[in-house]
DNA sequence: TTGTATGCGTTATCAC
DNA sequence: GTGATAACGCATACAA
């Protein structure tokens, strides 16, 4: 049992109070106003003599202005708020990474709020962040609490939505081109010879990206039905896979294969989480990817090449998305005044063994 | 080309200026001081009449105090800084998640700085964060820039180190029990019958966790050599695998198998990144886990069960680690004055097919 | 118990 | 060009 140290004195008892602009002024023998001017309006109004005196004083005291005080005075905090539905989601991490990088480069710091998949707390998050005078918000959330984001925007703070739209919100929107991506995956499966398709998604609820992807799949199927000559016998359905109901997924896959008959069955998964669920189901069923079931999944991951014969994926330009989100925001902060933009980036197909019908 | 909106008026032109304590005071017909007291010292000194008047005024105006102004006045910002070596690292994400959660519960917000694996920027990060008056710091970095963290601590700000120690720093330290975890993995491999072991790590440099794990492996081997009766013929070496030099890793594995002769060769990987490199090497070599090579890897991941015959792992209590890190910090913030603590959590072995020597 | 006045560190508006 | 001074929004010592 370690003895309790009676009194912890820091190695070098620095004054608890930080050095302020007043210290610099005193050191340089000028007024606070002059120091402030040197800091903010260096280009104009300054005697070189005084300028250098201030400069050395600043260096000598290792002074740096307090962002808090600056924020209080100017109203601008050089802070950007990021609300994330779930940091465990690899996609969110990518957004986080890109956004944080762009922020750093532009001299902003990121304040993070993770919803932990509890979307009801979205407005709480936005409230907390706006209280800290964040200059703008990046939202990667389910978007079910429309009011929350809306009143952030109403406060005049620019907002960028990533991946998931909020119902009728006036804000920039950065996302994958879901329609194109679904077509990419589905047509790849078709070209590889799979004819009975199943789109497996997380519970749609009202999440825009899930809605879009599912709708895109349905229309792909119905369009193909009209051009029956090019893809004879193509059929498709959809299924929502939850985390708990593994049996439901197993059954869905079994009946998929049954429906397929002597046609080949194929699955498109709507994100990496769902892909993993299907992988688990395949293990339970003892089926082989490619031969027994074709698969293309949204989201390229580090492990995609090494599961089964390699999983075919639709890679999202995640870094780009994150960077763009922050970039949009920073442009707005710099004064750009345009109507809300939509930036859609294309997905990229990464074909692997899971979509090769080896017999 | 969309027409430029000439003037974007928000749906409801709220006054750009936020409602302040003065507004509340006016609304309630009291002084600012009274409102402030109501907010901070509700329990003492208050006429119920006035209290309710203030209360309704606050509700009516939807007032909430400005944390920036509070920070300026009290010196406490309710902000915690988190510096992360690389947010892409799943372990860092787990820390992030746990820390963020604990912070939220304690009413703190997290300011994030990602080093993007550029450890030279550590002091820059700490400087930026302390400028914002963060009350404490959580550091999950390589810890090569000892000075940086040290002067944060010298400023009187509590610091918690996660996973990686900084050379001789006075700070709380939260980490996996690396020695125990290595033994867990190594002895599992031995018990399964593997006798020629290789510890594969990222370049050690001076990263404390890598050093500890490697040292633990070496001493495990040398100790076993003295008890030669229980594990006859046990041998072990170490190897540093870089991202680029895939050929080097392939060769290391080949010579491992050669050294093994008719004894079984086994590998311990020091984290998930390295595990993936070994997985890739195995694919290149056309070897099978378990039969051709035993494997136990640090870090349990979502994909561990589905690669090859399933990868045996040493799971870290990542959530716990993150929560504990933030918890330590918050305790310090509440005034706890104890000498620096070390909190070591045990790893847990998750045995799977990769350590079963099926012939 | 409540109000008045001051200061936190900064920037901006005045005079000089 | 430069220096006092007020104000940003809040908390608190002090006076009432």
Coordinates of N, CA and C in Angstrom, one line a residue, chain B residues 35 96 103 134 187 191 223 226 244 254 319 335 337 348 359:
Chain B
X35 N -29.5 36.4 -10.5 CA -29.6 35.3 -11.4 C -28.4 34.4 -11.3
X96 N -11.4 6.5 -27.2 CA -12.2 7.7 -27.5 C -13.6 7.6 -27.0
X103 N -17.0 11.5 -20.0 CA -17.0 13.0 -20.0 C -18.4 13.5 -20.1
X134 N -8.5 23.7 -21.5 CA -9.0 22.4 -21.1 C -8.5 22.1 -19.7
X187 N 1.6 -18.8 -23.3 CA 1.4 -20.1 -22.7 C 0.3 -20.9 -23.4
X191 N 0.8 -24.6 -24.7 CA -0.1 -25.7 -24.3 C -0.7 -26.4 -25.5
X223 N 12.5 -17.9 -19.2 CA 12.1 -18.6 -18.0 C 11.7 -20.0 -18.3
X226 N 14.6 -22.4 -18.4 CA 15.1 -23.0 -17.1 C 14.3 -24.1 -16.6
X244 N 5.7 -1.7 -45.3 CA 6.1 -1.8 -46.6 C 6.8 -3.2 -46.9
X254 N 9.0 -17.9 -43.1 CA 9.6 -19.1 -43.7 C 10.7 -19.7 -42.8
X319 N -13.2 -0.8 -23.7 CA -14.2 0.2 -23.1 C -13.8 0.6 -21.7
X335 N -10.7 17.1 -7.3 CA -9.8 17.5 -6.2 C -9.1 16.3 -5.6
X337 N -6.3 14.2 -4.5 CA -4.9 14.5 -4.6 C -4.1 13.3 -4.0
X348 N -7.9 -11.0 -21.9 CA -8.7 -12.2 -21.8 C -8.4 -13.0 -23.1
X359 N -3.8 -31.4 -37.9 CA -2.7 -31.9 -38.8 C -3.0 -31.9 -40.3

